[in-house]
mmCIF file of C-alpha atoms in Angstrom:
data_model
loop_
_atom_site.group_PDB
_atom_site.id
_atom_site.type_symbol
_atom_site.label_atom_id
_atom_site.label_comp_id
_atom_site.label_asym_id
_atom_site.label_seq_id
_atom_site.Cartn_x
_atom_site.Cartn_y
_atom_site.Cartn_z
ATOM 1 C CA VAL W 293 41.319 -44.774 -102.447
ATOM 2 C CA GLU W 294 42.309 -48.340 -103.237
ATOM 3 C CA GLU W 295 39.565 -48.627 -105.850
ATOM 4 C CA LEU W 296 40.995 -45.572 -107.598
ATOM 5 C CA GLY W 297 44.497 -47.000 -107.420
ATOM 6 C CA GLY W 298 45.563 -43.858 -105.617
ATOM 7 C CA HIS W 299 47.548 -42.762 -102.594
ATOM 8 C CA LEU W 300 46.204 -40.463 -99.878
ATOM 9 C CA HIS W 301 48.549 -38.489 -97.652
ATOM 10 C CA VAL W 302 47.548 -36.131 -94.836
ATOM 11 C CA GLU W 303 49.983 -33.644 -93.315
ATOM 12 C CA THR W 304 49.261 -31.204 -90.518
ATOM 13 C CA GLY W 305 51.359 -28.093 -89.999
ATOM 14 C CA ARG W 306 51.103 -25.240 -87.551
ATOM 15 C CA GLU W 307 48.713 -23.294 -89.752
ATOM 16 C CA ILE W 308 47.774 -25.463 -92.746
ATOM 17 C CA THR W 309 46.414 -28.994 -93.049
ATOM 18 C CA GLN W 310 47.185 -30.616 -96.382
ATOM 19 C CA LEU W 311 45.437 -33.590 -98.014
ATOM 20 C CA THR W 312 47.175 -34.967 -101.095
ATOM 21 C CA LEU W 313 45.574 -37.609 -103.321
ATOM 22 C CA LYS W 314 47.511 -39.120 -106.233
ATOM 23 C CA VAL W 315 45.437 -40.831 -108.933
ATOM 24 C CA SER W 316 45.603 -41.531 -112.645
ATOM 25 C CA LYS W 317 44.249 -38.853 -114.972
ATOM 26 C CA GLU W 318 41.125 -40.940 -115.736
ATOM 27 C CA ASN W 319 40.034 -40.735 -112.085
ATOM 28 C CA VAL W 320 40.386 -37.008 -111.445
ATOM 29 C CA THR W 321 36.635 -36.424 -111.088
ATOM 30 C CA LYS W 322 36.269 -39.350 -108.684
ATOM 31 C CA ALA W 323 39.292 -38.134 -106.726
ATOM 32 C CA VAL W 324 37.776 -34.671 -106.243
ATOM 33 C CA SER W 325 34.534 -36.265 -105.077
ATOM 34 C CA LEU W 326 36.440 -38.483 -102.652
ATOM 35 C CA LEU W 327 38.356 -35.542 -101.210
ATOM 36 C CA ALA W 328 35.104 -33.636 -100.728
ATOM 37 C CA ASP W 329 33.631 -36.632 -98.920
ATOM 38 C CA VAL W 330 36.676 -36.889 -96.648
ATOM 39 C CA VAL W 331 36.592 -33.182 -95.812
ATOM 40 C CA ARG W 332 32.839 -32.793 -95.425
ATOM 41 C CA ASN W 333 31.475 -36.167 -94.333
ATOM 42 C CA ALA W 334 34.228 -38.041 -92.506
ATOM 43 C CA ARG W 335 32.788 -40.503 -89.993
ATOM 44 C CA LEU W 336 32.941 -39.334 -86.406
ATOM 45 C CA SER W 337 31.814 -42.420 -84.516
ATOM 46 C CA ASP W 338 33.225 -43.141 -81.074
ATOM 47 C CA GLU W 339 35.277 -45.999 -82.492
ATOM 48 C CA ASP W 340 36.726 -43.834 -85.265
ATOM 49 C CA ILE W 341 37.596 -41.076 -82.808
ATOM 50 C CA LYS W 342 39.309 -43.549 -80.464
ATOM 51 C CA THR W 343 41.341 -44.970 -83.356
ATOM 52 C CA ALA W 344 42.344 -41.470 -84.466
ATOM 53 C CA LYS W 345 43.383 -40.559 -80.913
ATOM 54 C CA ASP W 346 45.608 -43.632 -80.709
ATOM 55 C CA ILE W 347 47.252 -42.694 -84.010
ATOM 56 C CA VAL W 348 47.852 -39.094 -82.936
ATOM 57 C CA GLN W 349 49.213 -40.195 -79.566
ATOM 58 C CA SER W 350 51.587 -42.541 -81.379
ATOM 59 C CA GLN W 351 52.706 -39.716 -83.675
ATOM 60 C CA ARG W 352 53.196 -37.475 -80.659
ATOM 61 C CA HIS W 353 55.445 -40.050 -78.970
ATOM 62 C CA GLU W 354 57.404 -40.536 -82.194
ATOM 63 C CA GLY W 355 57.833 -36.774 -82.492
ATOM 64 C CA GLU W 356 59.192 -36.583 -78.953
ATOM 65 C CA GLU W 357 61.949 -38.979 -79.999
ATOM 66 C CA ARG W 358 63.057 -36.724 -82.863
ATOM 67 C CA THR W 359 65.292 -34.093 -81.364
ATOM 68 C CA ASP W 360 64.861 -31.531 -84.130
ATOM 69 C CA GLU W 361 61.064 -31.610 -83.795
ATOM 70 C CA VAL W 362 61.298 -31.135 -80.026
ATOM 71 C CA VAL W 363 63.716 -28.232 -80.459
ATOM 72 C CA PHE W 364 61.482 -26.431 -82.972
ATOM 73 C CA ASP W 365 58.325 -27.124 -80.971
ATOM 74 C CA ASN W 366 59.997 -25.509 -77.982
ATOM 75 C CA LEU W 367 61.238 -22.646 -80.148
ATOM 76 C CA HIS W 368 57.666 -21.839 -81.214
ATOM 77 C CA ARG W 369 56.346 -22.385 -77.695
ATOM 78 C CA CYS W 370 58.833 -19.851 -76.363
ATOM 79 C CA ALA W 371 58.462 -17.410 -79.269
ATOM 80 C CA PHE W 372 54.679 -17.145 -79.124
ATOM 81 C CA ASP W 373 52.068 -17.341 -76.397
ATOM 82 C CA SER W 374 51.901 -20.915 -75.104
ATOM 83 C CA THR W 375 48.146 -21.272 -75.314
ATOM 84 C CA GLY W 376 46.193 -24.381 -76.236
ATOM 85 C CA ALA W 377 45.964 -23.161 -79.806
ATOM 86 C CA GLY W 378 47.990 -20.998 -82.109
ATOM 87 C CA LEU W 379 51.590 -21.093 -83.265
ATOM 88 C CA GLY W 380 52.912 -21.721 -79.765
ATOM 89 C CA ALA W 381 51.089 -25.032 -79.445
ATOM 90 C CA PRO W 382 52.860 -28.299 -80.423
ATOM 91 C CA ILE W 383 51.878 -29.645 -83.836
ATOM 92 C CA ASN W 384 50.853 -33.016 -82.386
ATOM 93 C CA GLY W 385 49.118 -31.476 -79.383
ATOM 94 C CA SER W 386 49.363 -32.589 -75.780
ATOM 95 C CA GLU W 387 48.135 -35.778 -74.142
ATOM 96 C CA ASP W 388 45.415 -33.976 -72.172
ATOM 97 C CA GLY W 389 44.314 -31.999 -75.219
ATOM 98 C CA ILE W 390 44.019 -35.129 -77.373
ATOM 99 C CA ASN W 391 42.065 -37.019 -74.718
ATOM 100 C CA ALA W 392 39.642 -34.098 -74.294
ATOM 101 C CA ILE W 393 38.509 -34.186 -77.942
ATOM 102 C CA ASP W 394 35.007 -35.561 -78.564
ATOM 103 C CA ARG W 395 32.535 -35.702 -81.449
ATOM 104 C CA LYS W 396 31.131 -32.237 -80.766
ATOM 105 C CA THR W 397 34.616 -30.695 -80.816
ATOM 106 C CA LEU W 398 35.419 -32.265 -84.179
ATOM 107 C CA GLU W 399 32.076 -31.262 -85.698
ATOM 108 C CA ASP W 400 32.566 -27.646 -84.611
ATOM 109 C CA PHE W 401 36.114 -27.651 -85.959
ATOM 110 C CA ARG W 402 35.010 -29.053 -89.307
ATOM 111 C CA THR W 403 32.185 -26.545 -89.663
ATOM 112 C CA THR W 404 34.376 -23.608 -88.755
ATOM 113 C CA ASN W 405 37.579 -24.423 -90.630
ATOM 114 C CA PHE W 406 36.581 -26.610 -93.596
ATOM 115 C CA ALA W 407 34.528 -23.867 -95.202
ATOM 116 C CA ALA W 408 34.433 -21.803 -98.368
ATOM 117 C CA GLY W 409 37.163 -19.184 -98.437
ATOM 118 C CA ARG W 410 39.424 -21.311 -96.265
ATOM 119 C CA ILE W 411 40.105 -24.193 -98.674
ATOM 120 C CA ALA W 412 42.365 -24.194 -101.713
ATOM 121 C CA LEU W 413 41.736 -27.047 -104.165
ATOM 122 C CA VAL W 414 44.774 -27.572 -106.395
ATOM 123 C CA ALA W 415 45.513 -30.051 -109.170
ATOM 124 C CA THR W 416 48.840 -30.594 -110.916
ATOM 125 C CA GLY W 417 50.096 -32.977 -113.555
ATOM 126 C CA ALA W 418 47.917 -34.593 -116.229
ATOM 127 C CA VAL W 419 44.756 -32.632 -115.481
ATOM 128 C CA ASN W 420 42.097 -31.274 -117.805
ATOM 129 C CA ALA W 421 41.375 -27.821 -116.382
ATOM 130 C CA THR W 422 37.749 -27.723 -117.575
ATOM 131 C CA GLU W 423 36.997 -31.172 -116.204
ATOM 132 C CA PHE W 424 38.665 -30.346 -112.897
ATOM 133 C CA GLU W 425 36.733 -27.086 -112.526
ATOM 134 C CA LYS W 426 33.413 -28.846 -113.138
ATOM 135 C CA ALA W 427 34.276 -31.540 -110.592
ATOM 136 C CA ALA W 428 35.290 -28.924 -108.028
ATOM 137 C CA SER W 429 32.050 -26.963 -108.517
ATOM 138 C CA ALA W 430 29.972 -30.130 -108.171
ATOM 139 C CA SER W 431 31.718 -31.317 -105.002
ATOM 140 C CA PHE W 432 32.602 -28.069 -103.243
ATOM 141 C CA GLY W 433 30.348 -25.466 -104.882
ATOM 142 C CA ASP W 434 27.701 -25.527 -102.141
ATOM 143 C CA LEU W 435 30.222 -25.321 -99.312
ATOM 144 C CA ALA W 436 29.058 -22.763 -96.777
ATOM 145 C CA LYS W 437 31.258 -19.816 -95.941
ATOM 146 C CA GLY W 438 32.905 -19.855 -92.562
ATOM 147 C CA SER W 439 35.239 -17.723 -90.545
ATOM 148 C CA ALA W 440 37.422 -19.365 -87.951
ATOM 149 C CA PRO W 441 38.114 -17.316 -84.823
ATOM 150 C CA VAL W 442 41.226 -15.212 -85.244
ATOM 151 C CA ILE W 443 43.926 -16.248 -82.794
ATOM 152 C CA ASP W 444 46.024 -13.261 -81.828
ATOM 153 C CA THR W 445 49.670 -14.135 -82.433
ATOM 154 C CA ARG W 446 51.825 -12.308 -79.918
ATOM 155 C CA TYR W 447 55.594 -12.659 -80.126
ATOM 156 C CA VAL W 448 57.211 -13.018 -76.713
ATOM 157 C CA GLY W 449 60.759 -14.313 -77.158
ATOM 158 C CA GLY W 450 63.002 -15.796 -74.496
ATOM 159 C CA ASP W 451 64.786 -19.121 -74.152
ATOM 160 C CA TYR W 452 63.717 -22.709 -73.516
ATOM 161 C CA ARG W 453 66.307 -25.147 -72.166
ATOM 162 C CA LEU W 454 66.095 -28.918 -71.873
ATOM 163 C CA TRP W 455 69.205 -30.017 -70.029
ATOM 164 C CA ASN W 456 70.481 -33.561 -70.414
ATOM 165 C CA LEU W 457 74.164 -33.940 -69.636
ATOM 166 C CA ARG W 458 74.050 -37.536 -70.850
ATOM 167 C CA TYR W 459 73.547 -36.243 -74.373
ATOM 168 C CA LYS W 460 76.657 -36.349 -76.524
ATOM 169 C CA THR W 461 75.410 -33.432 -78.613
ATOM 170 C CA THR W 462 74.186 -29.883 -78.132
ATOM 171 C CA HIS W 463 71.169 -28.675 -80.123
ATOM 172 C CA ILE W 464 70.635 -24.936 -80.513
ATOM 173 C CA ALA W 465 67.930 -23.125 -82.465
ATOM 174 C CA TRP W 466 67.973 -19.337 -82.421
ATOM 175 C CA GLY W 467 65.605 -17.054 -84.265
ATOM 176 C CA PHE W 468 63.862 -13.710 -84.489
ATOM 177 C CA GLU W 469 60.360 -12.599 -85.467
ATOM 178 C CA THR W 470 59.681 -11.757 -89.107
ATOM 179 C CA CYS W 471 56.748 -10.635 -91.219
ATOM 180 C CA GLY W 472 54.006 -12.859 -92.631
ATOM 181 C CA ALA W 473 54.298 -14.850 -95.862
ATOM 182 C CA ALA W 474 52.511 -12.253 -97.998
ATOM 183 C CA CYS W 475 54.789 -9.370 -96.980
ATOM 184 C CA GLU W 476 57.171 -7.880 -99.539
ATOM 185 C CA ASP W 477 60.038 -8.344 -97.069
ATOM 186 C CA SER W 478 59.796 -12.123 -97.456
ATOM 187 C CA LEU W 479 62.149 -12.334 -100.434
ATOM 188 C CA PRO W 480 64.986 -10.289 -98.842
ATOM 189 C CA LEU W 481 64.675 -12.488 -95.749
ATOM 190 C CA ALA W 482 64.781 -15.612 -97.904
ATOM 191 C CA LEU W 483 67.904 -14.284 -99.608
ATOM 192 C CA ALA W 484 69.509 -13.641 -96.216
ATOM 193 C CA THR W 485 69.037 -17.300 -95.282
ATOM 194 C CA GLN W 486 70.494 -18.370 -98.636
ATOM 195 C CA VAL W 487 73.612 -16.250 -98.051
ATOM 196 C CA PHE W 488 74.727 -18.800 -95.462
ATOM 197 C CA GLY W 489 72.739 -21.783 -96.693
ATOM 198 C CA ASN W 490 72.986 -25.161 -94.985
ATOM 199 C CA PHE W 491 76.130 -26.792 -93.658
ATOM 200 C CA HIS W 492 76.897 -30.387 -92.708
ATOM 201 C CA ARG W 493 80.241 -31.691 -91.522
ATOM 202 C CA SER W 494 80.228 -34.371 -94.219
ATOM 203 C CA GLN W 495 80.191 -31.723 -96.965
ATOM 204 C CA HIS W 496 83.967 -31.256 -96.770
ATOM 205 C CA GLU W 497 84.837 -28.888 -99.622
ATOM 206 C CA MET W 498 81.248 -28.340 -100.785
ATOM 207 C CA GLY W 499 80.649 -25.568 -98.280
ATOM 208 C CA GLN W 500 82.652 -22.650 -99.633
ATOM 209 C CA HIS W 501 81.019 -19.712 -97.870
ATOM 210 C CA ALA W 502 83.187 -17.993 -95.276
ATOM 211 C CA MET W 503 80.884 -19.248 -92.505
ATOM 212 C CA HIS W 504 81.248 -22.831 -93.717
ATOM 213 C CA ARG W 505 85.029 -22.581 -93.811
ATOM 214 C CA VAL W 506 85.110 -21.191 -90.294
ATOM 215 C CA LEU W 507 82.738 -23.875 -89.040
ATOM 216 C CA LYS W 508 85.076 -26.493 -90.488
ATOM 217 C CA VAL W 509 88.187 -24.905 -89.045
ATOM 218 C CA PHE W 510 86.528 -22.844 -86.303
ATOM 219 C CA SER W 511 89.126 -20.170 -86.143
ATOM 220 C CA SER W 512 89.056 -16.449 -85.506
ATOM 221 C CA GLN W 513 88.492 -14.397 -88.616
ATOM 222 C CA ASP W 514 90.177 -11.393 -90.105
ATOM 223 C CA HIS W 515 87.857 -9.994 -92.766
ATOM 224 C CA SER W 516 86.618 -13.487 -93.709
ATOM 225 C CA THR W 517 90.151 -14.925 -93.958
ATOM 226 C CA PRO W 518 90.461 -17.994 -91.674
ATOM 227 C CA THR W 519 93.604 -18.581 -89.666
ATOM 228 C CA THR W 520 95.180 -22.002 -89.188
ATOM 229 C CA THR W 521 93.898 -22.548 -85.642
ATOM 230 C CA HIS W 522 92.089 -25.876 -85.664
ATOM 231 C CA PHE W 523 89.245 -26.984 -83.433
ATOM 232 C CA PRO W 524 87.934 -30.439 -82.462
ATOM 233 C CA GLU W 525 87.013 -32.468 -85.538
ATOM 234 C CA LYS W 526 83.496 -33.212 -84.341
ATOM 235 C CA GLY W 527 82.781 -29.781 -82.937
ATOM 236 C CA ILE W 528 80.028 -28.926 -85.412
ATOM 237 C CA GLU W 529 77.691 -31.340 -87.156
ATOM 238 C CA VAL W 530 74.905 -29.193 -88.633
ATOM 239 C CA ALA W 531 74.369 -25.469 -89.178
ATOM 240 C CA ASN W 532 71.175 -24.858 -91.137
ATOM 241 C CA THR W 533 69.248 -21.654 -91.733
ATOM 242 C CA PHE W 534 65.448 -21.597 -91.627
ATOM 243 C CA LEU W 535 62.604 -19.230 -92.485
ATOM 244 C CA ASN W 536 59.210 -20.381 -91.243
ATOM 245 C CA GLN W 537 56.507 -17.933 -92.287
ATOM 246 C CA TYR W 538 52.813 -17.908 -91.475
ATOM 247 C CA SER W 539 49.892 -15.649 -92.318
ATOM 248 C CA ASP W 540 50.830 -12.769 -90.020
ATOM 249 C CA THR W 541 54.257 -13.579 -88.579
ATOM 250 C CA GLY W 542 57.252 -15.845 -88.925
ATOM 251 C CA LEU W 543 60.539 -17.041 -87.466
ATOM 252 C CA CYS W 544 63.965 -16.812 -89.091
ATOM 253 C CA GLY W 545 67.270 -18.047 -87.730
ATOM 254 C CA MET W 546 69.637 -21.002 -87.553
ATOM 255 C CA TYR W 547 69.618 -24.546 -86.186
ATOM 256 C CA LEU W 548 72.966 -25.807 -84.855
ATOM 257 C CA VAL W 549 74.011 -29.286 -83.768
ATOM 258 C CA GLY W 550 77.459 -30.030 -82.424
ATOM 259 C CA ARG W 551 79.554 -32.002 -79.990
ATOM 260 C CA PRO W 552 81.223 -30.168 -77.113
ATOM 261 C CA ALA W 553 84.923 -30.884 -76.771
ATOM 262 C CA ALA W 554 85.937 -33.435 -74.187
ATOM 263 C CA THR W 555 88.330 -31.140 -72.329
ATOM 264 C CA ALA W 556 86.938 -28.753 -69.771
ATOM 265 C CA GLY W 557 88.670 -25.753 -71.274
ATOM 266 C CA ASP W 558 86.993 -26.231 -74.667
ATOM 267 C CA ALA W 559 83.574 -27.338 -73.416
ATOM 268 C CA ALA W 560 82.088 -24.003 -74.447
ATOM 269 C CA ASN W 561 82.983 -24.387 -78.134
ATOM 270 C CA MET W 562 79.286 -24.719 -79.024
ATOM 271 C CA GLN W 563 78.631 -21.365 -77.392
ATOM 272 C CA GLU W 564 81.350 -19.843 -79.554
ATOM 273 C CA ILE W 565 79.829 -21.392 -82.674
ATOM 274 C CA TRP W 566 76.398 -20.090 -81.664
ATOM 275 C CA GLN W 567 77.862 -16.640 -81.007
ATOM 276 C CA TYR W 568 79.783 -16.687 -84.281
ATOM 277 C CA THR W 569 76.721 -17.509 -86.409
ATOM 278 C CA MET W 570 74.808 -14.608 -84.864
ATOM 279 C CA SER W 571 77.782 -12.296 -85.371
ATOM 280 C CA GLU W 572 77.816 -13.215 -89.064
ATOM 281 C CA TRP W 573 74.189 -12.086 -89.316
ATOM 282 C CA CYS W 574 75.270 -8.891 -87.538
ATOM 283 C CA ARG W 575 77.995 -8.485 -90.124
ATOM 284 C CA ILE W 576 75.670 -8.577 -93.129
ATOM 285 C CA THR W 577 73.170 -6.402 -91.208
ATOM 286 C CA GLN W 578 75.482 -3.639 -90.030
ATOM 287 C CA LYS W 579 78.702 -3.659 -91.985
ATOM 288 C CA LEU W 580 78.767 -5.295 -95.401
ATOM 289 C CA LEU W 581 76.912 -7.822 -97.488
ATOM 290 C CA HIS W 582 79.220 -8.574 -100.383
ATOM 291 C CA GLN W 583 77.706 -8.390 -103.845
ATOM 292 C CA GLN W 584 79.164 -11.824 -104.610
ATOM 293 C CA GLU W 585 77.379 -13.274 -101.577
ATOM 294 C CA LEU W 586 74.071 -11.795 -102.724
ATOM 295 C CA GLU W 587 74.470 -13.073 -106.297
ATOM 296 C CA GLN W 588 75.180 -16.589 -105.041
ATOM 297 C CA ALA W 589 72.194 -16.355 -102.690
ATOM 298 C CA LYS W 590 69.968 -15.385 -105.613
ATOM 299 C CA VAL W 591 71.104 -18.460 -107.556
ATOM 300 C CA ASN W 592 70.463 -20.673 -104.522
ATOM 301 C CA LEU W 593 67.001 -19.197 -103.909
ATOM 302 C CA LYS W 594 65.964 -19.593 -107.552
ATOM 303 C CA SER W 595 67.144 -23.205 -107.448
ATOM 304 C CA GLN W 596 65.097 -23.791 -104.296
ATOM 305 C CA LEU W 597 61.989 -22.322 -105.944
ATOM 306 C CA LEU W 598 62.464 -24.659 -108.899
ATOM 307 C CA PHE W 599 62.973 -27.636 -106.573
ATOM 308 C CA ASN W 600 59.629 -26.782 -104.947
ATOM 309 C CA MET W 601 58.018 -27.357 -108.338
ATOM 310 C CA ASP W 602 59.673 -30.742 -108.834
ATOM 311 C CA GLY W 603 57.016 -33.442 -108.662
ATOM 312 C CA GLY W 604 53.258 -33.203 -108.491
ATOM 313 C CA SER W 605 53.000 -33.273 -104.689
ATOM 314 C CA ASN W 606 55.610 -30.571 -104.141
ATOM 315 C CA SER W 607 54.107 -28.384 -106.832
ATOM 316 C CA ALA W 608 50.570 -28.771 -105.453
ATOM 317 C CA ALA W 609 51.715 -27.928 -101.920
ATOM 318 C CA ASP W 610 53.583 -24.852 -103.149
ATOM 319 C CA ILE W 611 50.604 -23.606 -105.181
ATOM 320 C CA GLY W 612 48.209 -24.213 -102.287
ATOM 321 C CA LYS W 613 50.309 -22.171 -99.869
ATOM 322 C CA GLN W 614 50.615 -19.317 -102.352
ATOM 323 C CA VAL W 615 46.864 -19.243 -102.933
ATOM 324 C CA LEU W 616 46.081 -19.273 -99.199
ATOM 325 C CA TYR W 617 48.693 -16.659 -98.283
ATOM 326 C CA ASN W 618 48.788 -14.449 -101.392
ATOM 327 C CA GLY W 619 45.375 -15.083 -102.916
ATOM 328 C CA ARG W 620 46.977 -16.180 -106.204
ATOM 329 C CA ARG W 621 49.687 -18.297 -107.769
ATOM 330 C CA VAL W 622 52.742 -16.109 -108.227
ATOM 331 C CA PRO W 623 54.371 -16.980 -111.600
ATOM 332 C CA ILE W 624 57.945 -18.166 -111.352
ATOM 333 C CA ALA W 625 59.053 -15.520 -113.862
ATOM 334 C CA GLU W 626 57.626 -12.790 -111.621
ATOM 335 C CA LEU W 627 59.435 -14.213 -108.607
ATOM 336 C CA PHE W 628 62.710 -14.335 -110.513
ATOM 337 C CA ASN W 629 62.309 -10.705 -111.600
ATOM 338 C CA ARG W 630 61.586 -9.604 -108.048
ATOM 339 C CA ILE W 631 64.650 -11.495 -106.802
ATOM 340 C CA ASP W 632 66.858 -9.899 -109.471
ATOM 341 C CA ASP W 633 65.694 -6.421 -108.395
ATOM 342 C CA ILE W 634 66.818 -6.893 -104.774
ATOM 343 C CA THR W 635 70.052 -5.130 -103.826
ATOM 344 C CA THR W 636 72.419 -5.538 -100.888
ATOM 345 C CA THR W 637 70.933 -2.370 -99.391
ATOM 346 C CA ASN W 638 67.434 -3.896 -99.521
ATOM 347 C CA VAL W 639 68.578 -6.981 -97.600
ATOM 348 C CA GLN W 640 70.406 -4.920 -94.993
ATOM 349 C CA GLU W 641 67.442 -2.586 -94.460
ATOM 350 C CA VAL W 642 65.123 -5.552 -93.914
ATOM 351 C CA LEU W 643 67.527 -7.211 -91.457
ATOM 352 C CA GLN W 644 67.988 -3.937 -89.594
ATOM 353 C CA HIS W 645 64.225 -3.858 -89.096
ATOM 354 C CA TYR W 646 63.707 -7.479 -87.999
ATOM 355 C CA PHE W 647 67.058 -8.656 -86.592
ATOM 356 C CA PHE W 648 69.094 -5.703 -85.327
ATOM 357 C CA ALA W 649 68.653 -5.179 -81.558
ATOM 358 C CA ARG W 650 65.463 -7.269 -81.544
ATOM 359 C CA ARG W 651 64.478 -9.709 -78.817
ATOM 360 C CA PRO W 652 65.606 -13.172 -79.990
ATOM 361 C CA VAL W 653 64.218 -16.571 -79.110
ATOM 362 C CA TYR W 654 66.292 -19.657 -78.278
ATOM 363 C CA SER W 655 65.646 -23.351 -77.879
ATOM 364 C CA PHE W 656 68.347 -25.588 -76.385
ATOM 365 C CA MET W 657 68.464 -29.325 -75.855
ATOM 366 C CA GLY W 658 71.091 -31.770 -74.699
ATOM 367 C CA TYR W 659 74.535 -30.928 -73.354
ATOM 368 C CA THR W 660 73.794 -27.271 -72.720
ATOM 369 C CA TYR W 661 75.433 -26.326 -69.427
ATOM 370 C CA PRO W 662 78.241 -24.126 -70.916
ATOM 371 C CA LEU W 663 75.807 -21.935 -72.882
ATOM 372 C CA ALA W 664 75.360 -18.273 -72.027
ATOM 373 C CA ASN W 665 72.258 -16.929 -70.317
ATOM 374 C CA TYR W 666 69.578 -15.024 -72.204
ATOM 375 C CA GLU W 667 70.452 -11.534 -70.990
ATOM 376 C CA TRP W 668 74.042 -11.841 -72.154
ATOM 377 C CA SER W 669 73.252 -13.393 -75.534
ATOM 378 C CA THR W 670 70.672 -10.764 -76.515
ATOM 379 C CA MET W 671 73.476 -8.275 -77.209
ATOM 380 C CA TRP W 672 74.691 -10.551 -80.008
ATOM 381 C CA THR W 673 71.925 -9.125 -82.188
ATOM 382 C CA TYR W 674 73.513 -5.690 -82.175
ATOM 383 C CA LYS W 675 77.092 -5.900 -80.883
ATOM 384 C CA TYR W 676 79.646 -5.639 -83.660
ATOM 385 C CA TRP W 677 82.251 -8.384 -83.519
ATOM 386 C CA TYR W 678 84.727 -7.373 -86.202
#
């Protein structure tokens, strides 16, 4: 890599492992050859394996110090079967699982997963398509076909609580099961997340959606008109939507971070914020999704799709996921046309299928004692609050 003047980055997700190599346009052929060598012929000596284990263990410990990663790991662990593999397993694995890996395990994994039909080779930027295709055929053309064992993804739901009353904050992630990435319901779900978008307390007047105004004031609502009842200044820090989709399933919901009020009477304000965010999803599911909300969500989603194409690395990652999930690169113009065709009724019908009266999944961490139990909170997916 250093001889090519390049930069190699490896990222492992729950379903996709991504290797990104940045080089100058004169070294594209050499870069493809180097990637093929890394994928097909990486050294698996005892010393190399021990070094890799130490690195992964270090990454695992670092991940355990990042609260958001712990919350989402627990969310997936609770949502899906907590087996040693699959979507319910932590991204960085467990200590026992890492220590149990040996040369034979890695060789079997490489043979099974790094095979033809399971790899997408993508190039963006200053690339000669003909030259790149020849290099890919020379380096990967004789790759044997393989089929990794299919891991049955079974959604379970429930809640996962990590209590720590010494925490000054409460972290809540709630979600529900969705379709896979290739499903036609993906765009309406993406638009639903963009209706509310992401909120941070430091945004001040940037968050203009009704939910953002209520989170800043935290008052009761009368048809989206906030009253003047104020709540503790630091009650809510973050309220972000998410849509994590995989080949055959997904999770959609919100991630909330806030500070419970100091007084005993207001200690449950984070529960009220959690309940309110779910009731807003009930509102657009059951009662009314305003046309203005949908139009703004379409603008936000189109902007996000364009941001995904900003920069060579982002563009390559986006193309790779589309090829693996959809079997092709979906043109941006086609995506825009499909987004424009979606109506408020389409979004509501999709949410009524995936969200309404469905079994949710929760992950809590920190100062969580005032939060409701699972049985009570499940009715928030269908009880009408307005």
